[in-house]
Coordinates of C-alpha atoms in Angstrom, one line a residue:
X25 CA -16.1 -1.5 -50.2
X26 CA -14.2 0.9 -48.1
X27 CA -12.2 3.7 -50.2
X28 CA -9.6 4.8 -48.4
X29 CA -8.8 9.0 -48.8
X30 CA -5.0 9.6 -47.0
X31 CA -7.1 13.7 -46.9
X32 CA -10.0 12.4 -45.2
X33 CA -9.4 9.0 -42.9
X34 CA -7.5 7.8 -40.0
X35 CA -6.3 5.3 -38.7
X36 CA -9.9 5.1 -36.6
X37 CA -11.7 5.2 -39.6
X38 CA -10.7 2.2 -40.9
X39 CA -10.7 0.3 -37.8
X40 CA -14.6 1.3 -37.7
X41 CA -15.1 -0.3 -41.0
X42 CA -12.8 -3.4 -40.5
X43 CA -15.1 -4.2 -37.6
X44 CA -18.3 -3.6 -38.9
X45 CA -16.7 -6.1 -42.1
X46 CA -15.8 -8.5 -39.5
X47 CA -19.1 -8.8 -38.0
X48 CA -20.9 -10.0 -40.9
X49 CA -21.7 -12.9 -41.3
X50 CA -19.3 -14.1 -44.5
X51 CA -16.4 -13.3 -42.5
X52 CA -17.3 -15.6 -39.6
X53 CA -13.9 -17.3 -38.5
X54 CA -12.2 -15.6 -41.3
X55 CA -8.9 -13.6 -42.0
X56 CA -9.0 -10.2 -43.3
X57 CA -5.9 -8.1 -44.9
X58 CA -5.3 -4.8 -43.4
X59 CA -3.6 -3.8 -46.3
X60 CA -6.4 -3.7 -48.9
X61 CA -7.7 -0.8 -46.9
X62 CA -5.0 1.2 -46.6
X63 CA -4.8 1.4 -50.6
X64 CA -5.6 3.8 -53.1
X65 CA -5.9 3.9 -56.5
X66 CA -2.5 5.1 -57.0
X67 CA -0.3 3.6 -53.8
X68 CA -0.3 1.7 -50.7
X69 CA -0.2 3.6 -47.4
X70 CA 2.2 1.3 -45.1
X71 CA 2.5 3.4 -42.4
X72 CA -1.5 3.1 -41.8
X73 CA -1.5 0.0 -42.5
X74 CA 0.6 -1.1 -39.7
X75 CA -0.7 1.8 -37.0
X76 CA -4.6 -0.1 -38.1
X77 CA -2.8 -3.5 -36.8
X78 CA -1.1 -2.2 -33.9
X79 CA -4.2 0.0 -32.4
X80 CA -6.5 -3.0 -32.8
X81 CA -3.9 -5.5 -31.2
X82 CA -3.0 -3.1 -28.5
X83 CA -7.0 -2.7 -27.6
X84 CA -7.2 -6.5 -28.3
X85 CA -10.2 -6.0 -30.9
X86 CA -8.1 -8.5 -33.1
X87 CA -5.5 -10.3 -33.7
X88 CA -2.9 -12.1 -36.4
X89 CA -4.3 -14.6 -38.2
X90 CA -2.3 -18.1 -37.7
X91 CA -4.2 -19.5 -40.7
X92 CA -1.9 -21.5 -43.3
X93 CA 0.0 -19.2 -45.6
X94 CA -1.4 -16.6 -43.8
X95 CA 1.0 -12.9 -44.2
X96 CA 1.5 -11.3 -41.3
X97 CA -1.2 -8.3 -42.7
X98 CA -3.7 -11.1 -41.7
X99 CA -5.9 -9.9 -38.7
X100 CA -8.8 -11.8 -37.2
X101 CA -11.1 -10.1 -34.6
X102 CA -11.5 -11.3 -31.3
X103 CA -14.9 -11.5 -28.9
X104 CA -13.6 -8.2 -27.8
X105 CA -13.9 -7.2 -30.9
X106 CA -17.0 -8.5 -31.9
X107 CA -18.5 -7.0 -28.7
X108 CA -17.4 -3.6 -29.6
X109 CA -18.4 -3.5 -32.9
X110 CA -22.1 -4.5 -32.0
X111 CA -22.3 -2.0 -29.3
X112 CA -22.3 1.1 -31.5
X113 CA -19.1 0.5 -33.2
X114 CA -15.0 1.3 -32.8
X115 CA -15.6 5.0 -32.1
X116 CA -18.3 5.0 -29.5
X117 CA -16.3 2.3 -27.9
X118 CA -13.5 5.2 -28.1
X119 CA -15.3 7.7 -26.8
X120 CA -17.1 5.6 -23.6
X121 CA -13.3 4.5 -23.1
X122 CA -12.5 7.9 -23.0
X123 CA -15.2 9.3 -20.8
X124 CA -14.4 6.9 -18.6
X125 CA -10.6 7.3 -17.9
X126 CA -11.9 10.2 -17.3
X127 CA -14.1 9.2 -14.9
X128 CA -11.3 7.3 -13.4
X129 CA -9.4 10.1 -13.4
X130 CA -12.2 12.5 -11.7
X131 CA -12.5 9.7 -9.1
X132 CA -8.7 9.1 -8.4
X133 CA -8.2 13.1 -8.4
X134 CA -11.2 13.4 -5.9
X135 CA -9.6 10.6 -3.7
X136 CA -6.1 12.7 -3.9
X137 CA -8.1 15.6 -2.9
X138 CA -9.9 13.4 -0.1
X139 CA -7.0 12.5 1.4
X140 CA -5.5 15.4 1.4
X141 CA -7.7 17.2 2.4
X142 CA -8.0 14.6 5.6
X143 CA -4.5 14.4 6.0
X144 CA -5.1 18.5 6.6
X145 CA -7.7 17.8 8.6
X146 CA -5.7 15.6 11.1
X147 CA -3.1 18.2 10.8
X148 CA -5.4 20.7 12.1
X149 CA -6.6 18.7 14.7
X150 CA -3.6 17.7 16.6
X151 CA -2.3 21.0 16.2
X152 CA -5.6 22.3 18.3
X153 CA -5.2 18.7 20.7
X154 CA -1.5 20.4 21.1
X155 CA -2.7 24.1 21.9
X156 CA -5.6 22.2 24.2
X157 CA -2.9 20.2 26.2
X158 CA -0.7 23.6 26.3
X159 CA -3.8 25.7 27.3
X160 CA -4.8 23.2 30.2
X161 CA -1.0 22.9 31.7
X162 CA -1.6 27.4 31.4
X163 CA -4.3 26.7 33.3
X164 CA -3.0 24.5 36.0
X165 CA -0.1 26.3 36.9
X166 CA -2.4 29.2 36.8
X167 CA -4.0 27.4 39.8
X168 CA -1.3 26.3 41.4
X169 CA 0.6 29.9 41.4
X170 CA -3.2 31.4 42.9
X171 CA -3.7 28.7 45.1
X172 CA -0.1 29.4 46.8
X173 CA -0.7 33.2 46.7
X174 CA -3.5 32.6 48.3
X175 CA -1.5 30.3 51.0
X176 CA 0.8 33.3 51.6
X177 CA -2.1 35.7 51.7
X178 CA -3.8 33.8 54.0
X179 CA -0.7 32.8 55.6
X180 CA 0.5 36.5 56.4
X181 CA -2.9 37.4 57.5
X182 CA -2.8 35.1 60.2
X183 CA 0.7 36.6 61.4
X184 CA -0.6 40.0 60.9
X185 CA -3.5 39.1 63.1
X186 CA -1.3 37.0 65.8
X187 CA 0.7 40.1 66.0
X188 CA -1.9 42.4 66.4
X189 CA -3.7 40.3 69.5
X190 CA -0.4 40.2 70.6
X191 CA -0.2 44.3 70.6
X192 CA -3.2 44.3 72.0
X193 CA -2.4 42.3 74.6
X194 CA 0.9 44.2 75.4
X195 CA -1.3 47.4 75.5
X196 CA -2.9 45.6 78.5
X197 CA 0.0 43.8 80.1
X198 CA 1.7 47.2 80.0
X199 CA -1.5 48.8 81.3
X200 CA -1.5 46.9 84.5
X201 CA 2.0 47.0 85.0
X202 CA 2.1 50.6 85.1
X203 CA -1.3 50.6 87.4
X204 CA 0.7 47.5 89.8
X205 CA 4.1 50.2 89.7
X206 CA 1.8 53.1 90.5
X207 CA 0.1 51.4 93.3
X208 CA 3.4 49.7 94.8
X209 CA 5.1 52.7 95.0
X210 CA 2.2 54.3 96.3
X211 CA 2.3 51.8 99.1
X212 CA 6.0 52.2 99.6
X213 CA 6.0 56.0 99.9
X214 CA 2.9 55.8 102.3
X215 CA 4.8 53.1 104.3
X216 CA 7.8 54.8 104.6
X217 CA 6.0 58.4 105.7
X218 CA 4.4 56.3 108.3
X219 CA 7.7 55.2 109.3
X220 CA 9.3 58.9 109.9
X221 CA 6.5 59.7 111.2
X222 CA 6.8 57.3 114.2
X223 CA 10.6 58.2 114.2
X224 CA 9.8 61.3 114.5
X225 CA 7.7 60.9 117.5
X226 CA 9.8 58.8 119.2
X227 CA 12.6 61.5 118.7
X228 CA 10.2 63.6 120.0
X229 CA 9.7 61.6 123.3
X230 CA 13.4 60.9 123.6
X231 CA 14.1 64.7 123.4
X232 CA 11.6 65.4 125.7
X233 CA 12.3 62.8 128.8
X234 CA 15.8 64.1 128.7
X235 CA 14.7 67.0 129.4

């Protein structure tokens, strides 16, 4: 029989042993009192006695017992129970319990991390799609503005050479004008010597056959 030592047990200590009790086959279908191992020689612990009940019902290892005449102390353990207590017992059910919210825990933590870490990721993303999309409109007006500077270039090198056939061809327009000047009044000035020169020698008759 259990002896239960306030120094030495807890509340999980006694649960062990309740369900190992519980699991024999004397007990099969029966009601056990929580109470008569909670005692010692001297008092009864009532505070453990009730945390034993609640634990076991809050886990669902047992429940009340709704025989007749039955206290409310009365616990009878359920196929949860049974399972656990034939799978290494209360505490190694603890302890894979425990290792495995914190499993859970790992795994919901590394999902957080996940999607954060995604939700970054995205972040980054269109925040490089928005410096791409900003880069290539740089670009494009880059283009434009060197396409039309290179209109205007183009555009004033054309004038530039319009206006220097155009020189060139006032250098020879001028040319021949002055040559066509040269020769007219060449012509004039010989046409009018030749015409005091045959004044002249008219005069010259007239003078003489007056004479």
């Amino acid at each position: 029989m259990f002896k239960y030592n306030p120094g030495v047990h807890d509340e999980d200590d006694i649960i062990e042993y309740i369900l190992n009790e519980l699991i024999k086959p004397e007990w099969a279908g029966g009601c056990l009192q929580v109470p008569d191992f909670c005692r010692t020689p001297d008092s009864y612990d009532r505070f453990m006695e009730q945390t034993v009940r609640q634990k076991m019902y809050n886990y669902q290892v047992a429940q009340r017992c709704t025989g007749f005449n039955q206290p409310e102390t009365a616990i009878i353990i359920t196929t949860k129970g049974i399972k656990v207590a034939r799978n290494g017992g209360w505490k190694a059910y603890l302890n894979t319990e425990a290792e495995r919210k914190k499993a859970e825990k790992k795994q919901l933590e590394d999902r957080e991390l996940a999607i954060k870490e995604r939700e970054r990721f995205e972040a980054e993303r269109d925040k490089l799609e928005k410096q791409k999309i900003t880069l290539e409109i740089e670009q494009l007006n880059y283009e434009r503005q060197n396409r039309e500077l290179n209109e205007k270039v183009n555009h004033l090198t054309t004038v530039n050479l319009k206006l220097q056939n155009a020189e060139i061809v006032g250098k020879w327009i001028y040319g021949f004008l002055g040559i066509l000047v040269t020769m007219c009044t060449s012509v004039i000035l010989e046409s009018k010597f030749q015409t005091i020169s045959s004044l002249t020698k008219v005069l010259a008759r007239i003078w003489s056959s007056t004479d």
